[in-house]
Short mmCIF file of C-alpha atoms in Angstrom, two decimals:
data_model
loop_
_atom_site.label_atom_id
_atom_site.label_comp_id
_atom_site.label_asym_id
_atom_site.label_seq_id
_atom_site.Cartn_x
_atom_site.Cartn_y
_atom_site.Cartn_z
CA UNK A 1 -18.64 8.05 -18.57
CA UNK A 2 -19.09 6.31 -15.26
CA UNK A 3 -15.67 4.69 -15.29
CA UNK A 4 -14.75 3.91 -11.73
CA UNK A 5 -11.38 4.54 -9.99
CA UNK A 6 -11.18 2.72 -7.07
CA UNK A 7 -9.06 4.68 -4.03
CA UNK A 8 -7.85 2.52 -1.58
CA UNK A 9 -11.50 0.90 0.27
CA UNK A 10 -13.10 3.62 -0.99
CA UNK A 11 -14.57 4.58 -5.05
CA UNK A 12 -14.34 7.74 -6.44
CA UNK A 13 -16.76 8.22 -9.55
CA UNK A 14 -15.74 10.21 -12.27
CA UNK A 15 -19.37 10.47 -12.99
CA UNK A 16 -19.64 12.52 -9.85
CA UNK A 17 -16.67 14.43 -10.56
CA UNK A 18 -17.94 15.01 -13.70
CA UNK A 19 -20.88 16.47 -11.96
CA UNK A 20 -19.31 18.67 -9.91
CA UNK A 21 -16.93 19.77 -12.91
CA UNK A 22 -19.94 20.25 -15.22
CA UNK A 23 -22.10 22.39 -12.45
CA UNK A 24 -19.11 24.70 -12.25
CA UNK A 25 -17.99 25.46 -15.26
CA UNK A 26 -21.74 24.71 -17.62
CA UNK A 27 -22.92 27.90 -15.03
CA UNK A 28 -20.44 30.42 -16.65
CA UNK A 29 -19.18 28.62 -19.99
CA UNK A 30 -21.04 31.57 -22.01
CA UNK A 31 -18.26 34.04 -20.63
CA UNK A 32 -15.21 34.52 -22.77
CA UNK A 33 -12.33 33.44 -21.61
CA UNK A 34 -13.78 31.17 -18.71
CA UNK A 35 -12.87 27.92 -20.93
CA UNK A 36 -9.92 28.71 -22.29
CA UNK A 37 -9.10 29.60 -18.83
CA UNK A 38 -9.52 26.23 -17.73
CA UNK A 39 -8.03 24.67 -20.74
CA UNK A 40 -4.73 26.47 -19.46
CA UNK A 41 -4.82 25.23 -16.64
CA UNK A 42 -4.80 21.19 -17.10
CA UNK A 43 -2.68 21.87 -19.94
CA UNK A 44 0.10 23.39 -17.23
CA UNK A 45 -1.17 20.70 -14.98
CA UNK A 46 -0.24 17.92 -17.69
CA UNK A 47 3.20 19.35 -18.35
CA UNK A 48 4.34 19.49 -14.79
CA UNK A 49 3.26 15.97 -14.32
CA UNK A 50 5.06 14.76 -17.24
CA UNK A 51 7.08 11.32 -16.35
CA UNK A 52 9.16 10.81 -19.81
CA UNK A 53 11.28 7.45 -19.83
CA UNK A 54 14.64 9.64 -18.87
CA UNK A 55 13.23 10.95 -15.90
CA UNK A 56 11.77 7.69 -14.84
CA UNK A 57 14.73 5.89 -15.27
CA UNK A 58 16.40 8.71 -13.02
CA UNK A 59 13.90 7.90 -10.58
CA UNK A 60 14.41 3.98 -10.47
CA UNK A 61 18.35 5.12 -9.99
CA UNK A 62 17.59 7.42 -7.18
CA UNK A 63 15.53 4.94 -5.90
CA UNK A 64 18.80 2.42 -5.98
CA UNK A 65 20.84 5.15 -4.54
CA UNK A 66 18.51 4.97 -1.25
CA UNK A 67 18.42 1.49 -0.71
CA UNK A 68 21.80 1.22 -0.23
CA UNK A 69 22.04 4.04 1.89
CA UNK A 70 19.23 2.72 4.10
CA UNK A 71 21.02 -0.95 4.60
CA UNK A 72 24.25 1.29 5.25
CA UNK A 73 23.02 3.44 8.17
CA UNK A 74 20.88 2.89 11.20
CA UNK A 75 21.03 6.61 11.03
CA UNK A 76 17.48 7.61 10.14
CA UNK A 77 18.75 11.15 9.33
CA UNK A 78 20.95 9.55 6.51
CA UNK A 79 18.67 6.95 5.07
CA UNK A 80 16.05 9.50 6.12
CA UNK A 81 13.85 9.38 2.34
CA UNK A 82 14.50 5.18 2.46
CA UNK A 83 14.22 3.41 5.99
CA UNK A 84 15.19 0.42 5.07
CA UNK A 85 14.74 -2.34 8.17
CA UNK A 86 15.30 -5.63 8.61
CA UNK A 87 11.80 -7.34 9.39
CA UNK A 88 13.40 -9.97 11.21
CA UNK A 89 12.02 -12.60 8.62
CA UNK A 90 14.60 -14.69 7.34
CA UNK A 91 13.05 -17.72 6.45
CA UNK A 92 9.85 -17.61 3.65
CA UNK A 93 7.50 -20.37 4.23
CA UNK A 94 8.47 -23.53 2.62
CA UNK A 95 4.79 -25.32 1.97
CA UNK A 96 5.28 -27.79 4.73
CA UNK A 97 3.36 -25.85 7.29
CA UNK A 98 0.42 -26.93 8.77
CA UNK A 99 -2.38 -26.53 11.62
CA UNK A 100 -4.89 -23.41 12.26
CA UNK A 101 -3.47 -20.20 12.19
CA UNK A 102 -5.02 -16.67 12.67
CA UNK A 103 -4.19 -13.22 11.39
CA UNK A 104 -5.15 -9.54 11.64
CA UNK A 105 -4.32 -7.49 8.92
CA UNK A 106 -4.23 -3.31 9.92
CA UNK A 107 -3.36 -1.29 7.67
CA UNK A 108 -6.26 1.38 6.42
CA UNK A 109 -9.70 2.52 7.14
CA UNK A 110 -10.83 -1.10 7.56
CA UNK A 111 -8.93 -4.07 9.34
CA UNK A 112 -9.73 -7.87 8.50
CA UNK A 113 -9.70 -10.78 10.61
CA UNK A 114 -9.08 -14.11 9.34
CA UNK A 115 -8.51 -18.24 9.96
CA UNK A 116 -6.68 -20.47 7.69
CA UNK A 117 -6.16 -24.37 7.82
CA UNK A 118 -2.68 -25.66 6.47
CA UNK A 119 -2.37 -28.73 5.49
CA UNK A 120 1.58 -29.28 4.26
CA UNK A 121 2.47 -29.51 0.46
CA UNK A 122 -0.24 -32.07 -0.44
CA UNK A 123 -3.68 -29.84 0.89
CA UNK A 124 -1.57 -26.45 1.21
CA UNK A 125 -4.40 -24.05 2.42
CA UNK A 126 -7.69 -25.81 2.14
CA UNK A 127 -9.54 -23.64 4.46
CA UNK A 128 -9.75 -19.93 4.91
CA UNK A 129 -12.46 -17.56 6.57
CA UNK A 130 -11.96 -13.89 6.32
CA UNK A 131 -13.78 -11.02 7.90
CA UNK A 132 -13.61 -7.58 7.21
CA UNK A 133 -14.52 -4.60 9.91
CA UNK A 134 -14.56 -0.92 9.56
CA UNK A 135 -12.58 1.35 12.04
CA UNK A 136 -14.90 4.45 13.07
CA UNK A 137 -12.74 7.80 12.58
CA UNK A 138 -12.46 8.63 16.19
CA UNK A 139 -11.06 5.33 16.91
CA UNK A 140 -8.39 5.93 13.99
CA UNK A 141 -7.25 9.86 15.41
CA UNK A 142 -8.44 9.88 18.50
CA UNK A 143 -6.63 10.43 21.72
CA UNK A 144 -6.13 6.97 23.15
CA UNK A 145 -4.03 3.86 22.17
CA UNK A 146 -6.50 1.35 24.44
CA UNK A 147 -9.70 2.51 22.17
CA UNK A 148 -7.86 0.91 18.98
CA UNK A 149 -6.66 -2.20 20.53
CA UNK A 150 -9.25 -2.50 22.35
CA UNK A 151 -11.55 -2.23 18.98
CA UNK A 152 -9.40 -4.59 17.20
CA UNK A 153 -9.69 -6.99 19.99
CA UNK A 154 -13.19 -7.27 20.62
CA UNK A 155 -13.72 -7.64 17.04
CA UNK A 156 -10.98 -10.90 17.17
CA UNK A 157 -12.58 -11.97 19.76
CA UNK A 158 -15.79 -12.32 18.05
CA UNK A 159 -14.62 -13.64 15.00
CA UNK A 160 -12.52 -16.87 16.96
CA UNK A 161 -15.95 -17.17 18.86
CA UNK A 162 -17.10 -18.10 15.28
CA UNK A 163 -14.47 -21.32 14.47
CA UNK A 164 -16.15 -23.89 13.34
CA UNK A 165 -14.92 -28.00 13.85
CA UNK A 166 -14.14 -27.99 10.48
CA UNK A 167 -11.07 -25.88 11.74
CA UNK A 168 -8.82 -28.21 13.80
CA UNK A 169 -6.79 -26.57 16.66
CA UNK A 170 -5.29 -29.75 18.50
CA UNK A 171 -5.65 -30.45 22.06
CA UNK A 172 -3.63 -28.33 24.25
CA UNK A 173 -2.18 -26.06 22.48
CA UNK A 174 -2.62 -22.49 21.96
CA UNK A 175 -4.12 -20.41 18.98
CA UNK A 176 -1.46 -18.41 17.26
CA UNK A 177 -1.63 -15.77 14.95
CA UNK A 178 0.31 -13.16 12.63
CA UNK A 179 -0.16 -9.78 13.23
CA UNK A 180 0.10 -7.33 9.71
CA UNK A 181 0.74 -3.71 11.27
CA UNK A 182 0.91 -1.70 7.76
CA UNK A 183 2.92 1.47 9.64
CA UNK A 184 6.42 2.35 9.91
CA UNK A 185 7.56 0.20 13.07
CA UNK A 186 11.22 -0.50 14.41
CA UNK A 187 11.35 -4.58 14.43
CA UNK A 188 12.68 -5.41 17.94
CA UNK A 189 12.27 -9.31 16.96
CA UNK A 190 9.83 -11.18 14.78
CA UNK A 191 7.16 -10.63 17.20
CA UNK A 192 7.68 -7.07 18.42
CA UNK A 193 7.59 -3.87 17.18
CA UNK A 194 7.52 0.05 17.96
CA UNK A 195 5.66 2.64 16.60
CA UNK A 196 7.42 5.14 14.26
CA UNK A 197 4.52 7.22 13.08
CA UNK A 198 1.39 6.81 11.31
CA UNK A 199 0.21 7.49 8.28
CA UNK A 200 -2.74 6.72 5.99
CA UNK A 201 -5.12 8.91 8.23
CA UNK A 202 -4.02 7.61 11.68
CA UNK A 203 -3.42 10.01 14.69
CA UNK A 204 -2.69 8.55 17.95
CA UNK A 205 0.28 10.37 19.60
CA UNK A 206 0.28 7.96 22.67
CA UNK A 207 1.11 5.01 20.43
CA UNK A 208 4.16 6.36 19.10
CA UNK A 209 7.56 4.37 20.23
CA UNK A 210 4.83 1.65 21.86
CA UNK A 211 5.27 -2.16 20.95
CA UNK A 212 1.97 -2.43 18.95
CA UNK A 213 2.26 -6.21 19.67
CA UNK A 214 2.51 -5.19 23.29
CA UNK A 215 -0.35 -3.30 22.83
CA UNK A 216 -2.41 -5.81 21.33
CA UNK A 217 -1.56 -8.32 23.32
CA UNK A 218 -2.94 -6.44 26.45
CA UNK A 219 -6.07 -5.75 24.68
CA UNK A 220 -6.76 -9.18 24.22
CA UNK A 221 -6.21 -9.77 28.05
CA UNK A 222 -8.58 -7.36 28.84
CA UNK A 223 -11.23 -8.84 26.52
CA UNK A 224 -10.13 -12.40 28.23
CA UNK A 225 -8.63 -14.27 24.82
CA UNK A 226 -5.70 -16.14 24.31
CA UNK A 227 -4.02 -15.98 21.67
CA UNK A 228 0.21 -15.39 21.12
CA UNK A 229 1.03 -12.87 18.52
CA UNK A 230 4.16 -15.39 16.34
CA UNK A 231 4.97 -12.88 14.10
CA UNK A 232 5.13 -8.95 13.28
CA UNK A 233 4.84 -8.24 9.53
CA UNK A 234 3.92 -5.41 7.21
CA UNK A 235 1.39 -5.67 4.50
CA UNK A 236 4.53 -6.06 1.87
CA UNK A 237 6.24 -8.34 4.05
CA UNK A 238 2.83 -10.40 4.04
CA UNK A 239 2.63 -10.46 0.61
CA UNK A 240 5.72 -11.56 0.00
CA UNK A 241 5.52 -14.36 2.12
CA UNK A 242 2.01 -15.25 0.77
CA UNK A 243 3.91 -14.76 -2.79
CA UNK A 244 7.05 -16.61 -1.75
CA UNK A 245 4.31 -19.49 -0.15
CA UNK A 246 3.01 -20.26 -4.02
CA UNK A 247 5.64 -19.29 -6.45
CA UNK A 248 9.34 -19.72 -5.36
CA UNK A 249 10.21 -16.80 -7.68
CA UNK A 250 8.77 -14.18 -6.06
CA UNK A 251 11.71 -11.93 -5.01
CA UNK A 252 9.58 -8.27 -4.05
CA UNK A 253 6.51 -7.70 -2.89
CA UNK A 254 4.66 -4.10 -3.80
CA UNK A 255 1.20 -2.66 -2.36
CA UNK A 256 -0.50 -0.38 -3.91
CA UNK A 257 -4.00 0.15 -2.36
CA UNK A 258 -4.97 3.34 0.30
CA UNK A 259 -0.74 3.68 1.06
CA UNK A 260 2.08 1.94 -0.43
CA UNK A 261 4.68 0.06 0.61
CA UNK A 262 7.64 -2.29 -1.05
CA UNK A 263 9.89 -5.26 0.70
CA UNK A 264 12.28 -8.04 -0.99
CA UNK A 265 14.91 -10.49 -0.53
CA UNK A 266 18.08 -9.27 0.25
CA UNK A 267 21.31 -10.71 0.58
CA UNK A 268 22.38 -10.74 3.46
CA UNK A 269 26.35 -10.26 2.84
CA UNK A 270 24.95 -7.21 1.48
CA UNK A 271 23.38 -5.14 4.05
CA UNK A 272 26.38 -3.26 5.48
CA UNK A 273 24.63 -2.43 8.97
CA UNK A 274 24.18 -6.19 9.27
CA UNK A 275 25.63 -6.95 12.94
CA UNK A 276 26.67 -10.79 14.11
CA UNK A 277 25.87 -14.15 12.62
CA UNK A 278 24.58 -14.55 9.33
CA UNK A 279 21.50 -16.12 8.94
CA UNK A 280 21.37 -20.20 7.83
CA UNK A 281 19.12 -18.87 5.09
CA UNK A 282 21.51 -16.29 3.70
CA UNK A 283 19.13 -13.60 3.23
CA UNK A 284 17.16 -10.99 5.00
CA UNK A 285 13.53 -9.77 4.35
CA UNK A 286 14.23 -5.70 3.98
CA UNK A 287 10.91 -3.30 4.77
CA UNK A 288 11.62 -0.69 2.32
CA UNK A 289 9.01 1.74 3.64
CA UNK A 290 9.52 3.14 -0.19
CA UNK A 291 6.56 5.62 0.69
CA UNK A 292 8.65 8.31 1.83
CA UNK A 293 11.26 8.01 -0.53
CA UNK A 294 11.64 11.57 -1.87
CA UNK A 295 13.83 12.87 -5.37
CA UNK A 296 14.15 15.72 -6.75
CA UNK A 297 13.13 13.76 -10.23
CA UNK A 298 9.64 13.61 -8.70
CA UNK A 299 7.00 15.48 -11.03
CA UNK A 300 5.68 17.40 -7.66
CA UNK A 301 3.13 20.12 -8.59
CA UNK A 302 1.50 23.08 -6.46
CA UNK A 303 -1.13 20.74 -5.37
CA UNK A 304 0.99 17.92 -4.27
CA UNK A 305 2.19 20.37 -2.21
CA UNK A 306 -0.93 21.91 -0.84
CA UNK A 307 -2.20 18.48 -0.02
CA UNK A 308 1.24 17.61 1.70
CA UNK A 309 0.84 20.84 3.70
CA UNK A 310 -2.90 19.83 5.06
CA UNK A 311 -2.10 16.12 5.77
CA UNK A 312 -1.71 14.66 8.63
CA UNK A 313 2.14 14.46 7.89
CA UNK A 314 3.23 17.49 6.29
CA UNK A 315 6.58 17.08 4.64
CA UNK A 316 6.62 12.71 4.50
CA UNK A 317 5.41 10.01 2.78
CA UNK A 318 5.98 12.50 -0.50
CA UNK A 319 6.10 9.53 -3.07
CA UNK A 320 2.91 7.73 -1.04
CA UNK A 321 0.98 10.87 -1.65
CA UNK A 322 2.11 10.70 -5.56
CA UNK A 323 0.97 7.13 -6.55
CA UNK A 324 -1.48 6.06 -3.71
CA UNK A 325 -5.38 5.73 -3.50
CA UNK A 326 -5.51 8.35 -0.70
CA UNK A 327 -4.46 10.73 -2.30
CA UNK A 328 -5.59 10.58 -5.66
CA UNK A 329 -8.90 11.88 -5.97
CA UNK A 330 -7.78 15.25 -3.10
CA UNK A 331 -5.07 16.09 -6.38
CA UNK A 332 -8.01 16.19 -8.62
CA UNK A 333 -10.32 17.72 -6.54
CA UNK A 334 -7.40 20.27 -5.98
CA UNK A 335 -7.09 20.80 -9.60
CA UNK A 336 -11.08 21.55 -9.88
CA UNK A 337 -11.01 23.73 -7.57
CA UNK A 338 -8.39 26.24 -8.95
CA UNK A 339 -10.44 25.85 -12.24
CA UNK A 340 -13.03 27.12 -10.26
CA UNK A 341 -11.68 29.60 -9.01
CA UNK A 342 -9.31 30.96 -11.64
CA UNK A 343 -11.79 31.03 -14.45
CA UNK A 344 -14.13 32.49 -11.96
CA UNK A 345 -16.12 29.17 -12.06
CA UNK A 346 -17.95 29.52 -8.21
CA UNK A 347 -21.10 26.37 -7.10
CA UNK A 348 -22.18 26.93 -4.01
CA UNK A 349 -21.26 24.18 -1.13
CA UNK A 350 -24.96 22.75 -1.00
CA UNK A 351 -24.88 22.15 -4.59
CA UNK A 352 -21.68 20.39 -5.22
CA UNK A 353 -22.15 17.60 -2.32
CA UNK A 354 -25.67 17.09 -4.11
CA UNK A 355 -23.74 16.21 -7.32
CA UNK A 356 -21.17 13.71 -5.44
CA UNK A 357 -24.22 12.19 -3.58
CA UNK A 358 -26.51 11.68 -7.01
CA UNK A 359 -24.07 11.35 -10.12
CA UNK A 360 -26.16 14.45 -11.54
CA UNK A 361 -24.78 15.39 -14.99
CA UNK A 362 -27.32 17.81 -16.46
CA UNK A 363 -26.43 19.33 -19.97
CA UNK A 364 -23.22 18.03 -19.96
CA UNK A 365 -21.27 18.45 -22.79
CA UNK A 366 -18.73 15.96 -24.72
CA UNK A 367 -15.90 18.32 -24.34
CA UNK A 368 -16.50 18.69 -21.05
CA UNK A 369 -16.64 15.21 -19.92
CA UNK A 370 -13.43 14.94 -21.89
CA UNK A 371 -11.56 17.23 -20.11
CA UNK A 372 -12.28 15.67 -16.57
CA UNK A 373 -11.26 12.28 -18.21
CA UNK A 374 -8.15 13.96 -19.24
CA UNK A 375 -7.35 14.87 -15.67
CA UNK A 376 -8.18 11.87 -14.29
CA UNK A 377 -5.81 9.73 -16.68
CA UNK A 378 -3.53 12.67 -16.18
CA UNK A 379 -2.76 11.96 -12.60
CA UNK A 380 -3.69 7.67 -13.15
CA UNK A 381 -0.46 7.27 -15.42
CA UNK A 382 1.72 9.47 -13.50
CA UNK A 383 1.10 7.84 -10.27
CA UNK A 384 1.69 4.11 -12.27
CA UNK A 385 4.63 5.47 -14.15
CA UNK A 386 6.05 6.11 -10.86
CA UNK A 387 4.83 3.10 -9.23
CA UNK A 388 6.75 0.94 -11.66
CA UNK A 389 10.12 3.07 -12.03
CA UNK A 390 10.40 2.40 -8.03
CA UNK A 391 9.88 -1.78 -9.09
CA UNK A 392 12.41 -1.16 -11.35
CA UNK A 393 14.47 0.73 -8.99
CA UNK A 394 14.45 -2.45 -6.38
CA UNK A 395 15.34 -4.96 -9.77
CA UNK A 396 18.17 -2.73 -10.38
CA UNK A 397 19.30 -3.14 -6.89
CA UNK A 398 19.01 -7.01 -7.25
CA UNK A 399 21.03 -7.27 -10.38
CA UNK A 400 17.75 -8.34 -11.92
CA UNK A 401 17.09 -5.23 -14.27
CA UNK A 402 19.44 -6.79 -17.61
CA UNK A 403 20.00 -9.97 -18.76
CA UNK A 404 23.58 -11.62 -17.48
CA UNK A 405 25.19 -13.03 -20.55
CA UNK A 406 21.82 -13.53 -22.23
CA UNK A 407 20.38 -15.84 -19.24
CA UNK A 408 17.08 -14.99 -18.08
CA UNK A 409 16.66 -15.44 -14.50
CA UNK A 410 13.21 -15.47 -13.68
CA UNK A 411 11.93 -12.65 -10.97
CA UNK A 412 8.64 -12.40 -10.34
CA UNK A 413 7.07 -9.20 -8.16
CA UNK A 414 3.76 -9.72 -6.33
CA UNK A 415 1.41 -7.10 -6.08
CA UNK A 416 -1.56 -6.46 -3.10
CA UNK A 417 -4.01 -3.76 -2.98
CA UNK A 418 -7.39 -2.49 -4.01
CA UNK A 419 -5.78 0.68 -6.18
CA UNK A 420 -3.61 -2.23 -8.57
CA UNK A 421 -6.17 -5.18 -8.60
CA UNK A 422 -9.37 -2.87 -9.41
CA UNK A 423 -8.18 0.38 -10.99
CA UNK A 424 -7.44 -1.55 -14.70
CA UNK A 425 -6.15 1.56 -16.19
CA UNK A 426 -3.37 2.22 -13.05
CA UNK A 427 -2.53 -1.67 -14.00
CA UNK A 428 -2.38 -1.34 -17.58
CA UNK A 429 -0.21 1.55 -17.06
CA UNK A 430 1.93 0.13 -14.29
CA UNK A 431 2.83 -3.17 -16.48
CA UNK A 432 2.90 -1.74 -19.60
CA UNK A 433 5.78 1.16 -18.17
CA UNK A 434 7.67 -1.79 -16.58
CA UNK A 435 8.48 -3.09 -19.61
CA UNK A 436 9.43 0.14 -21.47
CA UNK A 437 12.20 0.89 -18.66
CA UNK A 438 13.44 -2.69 -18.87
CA UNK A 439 13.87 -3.53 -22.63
CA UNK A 440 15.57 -6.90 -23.49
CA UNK A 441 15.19 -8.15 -19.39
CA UNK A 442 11.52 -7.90 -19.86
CA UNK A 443 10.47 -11.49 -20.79
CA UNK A 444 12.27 -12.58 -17.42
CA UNK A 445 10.45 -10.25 -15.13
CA UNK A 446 6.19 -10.89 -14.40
CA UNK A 447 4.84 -8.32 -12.30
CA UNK A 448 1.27 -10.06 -10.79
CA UNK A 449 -1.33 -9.95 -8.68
CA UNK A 450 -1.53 -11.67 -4.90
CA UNK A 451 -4.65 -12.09 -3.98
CA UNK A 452 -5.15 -11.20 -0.07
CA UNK A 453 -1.61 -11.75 0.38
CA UNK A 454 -0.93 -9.47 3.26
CA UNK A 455 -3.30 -11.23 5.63
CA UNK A 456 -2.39 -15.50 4.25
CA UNK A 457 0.73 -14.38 4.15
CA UNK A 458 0.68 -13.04 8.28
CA UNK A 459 -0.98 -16.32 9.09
CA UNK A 460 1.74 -18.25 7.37
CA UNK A 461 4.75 -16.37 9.09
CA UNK A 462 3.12 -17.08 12.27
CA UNK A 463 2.80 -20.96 11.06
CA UNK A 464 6.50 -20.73 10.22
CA UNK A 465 7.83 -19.17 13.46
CA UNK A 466 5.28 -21.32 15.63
CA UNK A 467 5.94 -21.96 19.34
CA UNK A 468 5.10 -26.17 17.65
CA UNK A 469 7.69 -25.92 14.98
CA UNK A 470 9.16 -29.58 14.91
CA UNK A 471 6.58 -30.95 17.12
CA UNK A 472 4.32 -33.59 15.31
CA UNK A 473 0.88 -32.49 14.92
CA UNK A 474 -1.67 -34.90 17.43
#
């Protein structure tokens, strides 16, 4: 025991639930019936969460099928399980960018703030300062738009207060920075957005159809620092830049951490709802917002569908609340708790918050530890099984998923997030599913991990769409 699944920025310790499942079921395991009661139920638990390779493959096809509905419409009804959107990046950074950029990186329970120093293809980044600041729950739901900005300001404003001369800003100009806003936003331009909705445990009604660059940028007024907001990304559109920025392979970016999120390089001749000139680049940066992509090939149980009735959200984000760190340890708790109460397994209140809060296991059996194991790896693999049937989905779409006349065309897929880089089983899992879907391709395609890619990657889209590009550096 004490393997560690990490959800999101915060751990859940199947030690503790361990403890919990031990204290309700070692207090009645005497009574006949009680564990083969239980027994039952994760086997009926394992069977509807089943992801065989036909039904994954189905998935990755559905997930196909909505892509190119969502570059077809503008029609959220119609793409209404893919919203596709253009995030008004069409040109990756190239390597030749230098100065000192800023980003802010929002997107879960905490927000960091950070500085980078470019310094073209010969020093790339050779300077970077990160900080990382928690946002207090009543900030995060509460009733105001002005109390998170104006949060999230302060705390920027602290942090520049902190740039050292070993950061160079030159004389007369102004500090930029790249804004990562991990929510569903219309792009209006590279540097403005509105609020669709929020998700990942926000609830701030007065944001919704607000610029959130607007917003920020007013925040900063009123805490009296200057800085322009360059560019508007999402985490995945960060990544892939960051991605992009040191492999020139990179074609998708996936995060897999408290939400989750996909974006890649599209064609642009290929995006139906595409309106005017074509861009010099000949592609277009799509926001897949692949978290509420729904199918009826999803392995959806009961208590999915409890815990989709109590979020915040009730009836989106259905795939997010399959595979992400949210949501995984409620399923299992979920699971527990019927166990409880099924095989008339009852702990008072008092006692099972004193097992979370000490790791407790007394007289624990093997059995028993196994069992809550089994769960646990029960709803790990279906959530990574899933994860990488929707990368496969988004090669598919690409052309990328078979080899063309026996070339292999190399695609890589960056990956961000605390649930991929320090849950090693959900990895494992993840990569080792990828290549059972692809076969023969597999040797072209590397799935890998970007480290802090949302936030570099921010600070290098606002580098590339600078108010200096062209101007030589004094």
């Amino acid at each position: 025991m004490g393997k560690v699944v990490v959800v999101g920025t915060s751990v859940v310790c199947t030690a503790a639930v361990c403890a919990v499942a031990v204290l309700l079921m070692n207090r009645h395991k005497k009574k006949s019936g009680k564990w083969e009661k239980a027994i039952e139920i994760l086997k009926e638990f394992e069977e509807k969460c089943a992801t065989p390779t036909g039904k994954l493959r189905q998935v990755a096809d559905a997930m196909t099928v909505e892509m190119h509905a969502g570059l077809a419409s503008e029609d959220l009804k119609v793409a209404a399980s893919s919203r596709c959107s253009f995030s008004c990046v069409d040109n990756l950074p190239t390597g030749d960018e230098q100065g000192l950029f800023y980003a802010l990186d929002l997107g879960g329970t905490n927000f960091r703030v950070m500085r980078v120093q470019l310094g073209g293809k010969e020093k790339r980044i050779f300077k970077h300062e990160v900080k990382e600041v928690s946002i207090p729950k009543h900030v995060m739901a509460g009733s105001s738009s002005d109390a998170l900005f104006d949060f999230i300001a302060t705390a920027l404003a602290k942090f520049v207060a902190t740039e050292g001369e070993d950061f160079h800003l030159p004389p007369g100009r102004q500090r930029e920075l790249g804004f990562t806003f991990s929510f569903p936003v219309k792009q209006m331009s590279i540097a403005s957005g509105t609020l669709i909705k929020w998700t990942k445990g926000f609830s701030i009604e007065d944001a919704v159809g607000k610029d959130v660059v607007g917003e920020l940028i007013k925040a900063m007024e009123r805490v009296g620092l200057d800085v322009r907001v360059s560019a508007l990304v999402n985490d995945t559109v960060g990544t892939l830049a960051g991605g992009r920025y040191n492999n020139p392979d990179v074609i998708a970016a996936v995060i897999l951490g408290t939400g989750t999120n996909a974006a890649y390089v599209e064609r642009a001749h290929a995006i139906p709802k595409w309106h005017g000139l074509l861009p010099k680049s000949g592609e277009m940066v799509i926001n897949m917002e692949w978290g509420n992509f729904r199918s009826s090939h999803l392995p959806v149980t009961e208590y999915d569908q409890s815990l989709d009735v109590e979020s915040l959200n009730p009836g989106e984000q259905i795939y997010e609340k399959l595979i992400s760190g949210m949501y995984l340890g409620d399923i299992l708790r979920r699971v527990l708790c019927r166990m409880a109460e099924e095989a008339s397994l009852f702990v008072q209140l008092k006692v099972y918050v004193i097992a979370l809060i000490s790791y407790n296991v007394p007289n624990s059996t093997l059995k028993m530890r196994r069992i809550i194991v089994e769960l646990c790896d029960i709803i790990t693999s279906r959530g990574a099984r899933l994860s990488a049937a929707g990368i496969v989905g988004i090669l598919k779409k690409l052309g990328r998923d078979t080899l063309k006349g026996g070339e292999k065309q190399r695609s890589v897929v960056a990956v961000d997030g605390a649930l991929f880089e320090h849950y090693t089983e959900f990895r494992n899992c993840l990569e080792g599913t990828t290549k059972e879907l692809l076969g023969d391709a597999v040797d072209s395609i590397v799935v890998e991990q970007a480290n802090d890619g949302s936030g570099v990657g921010a600070a290098l889209l606002a580098a590339s769409h600078s108010q200096y590009v062209g101007l030589e550096e004094s």
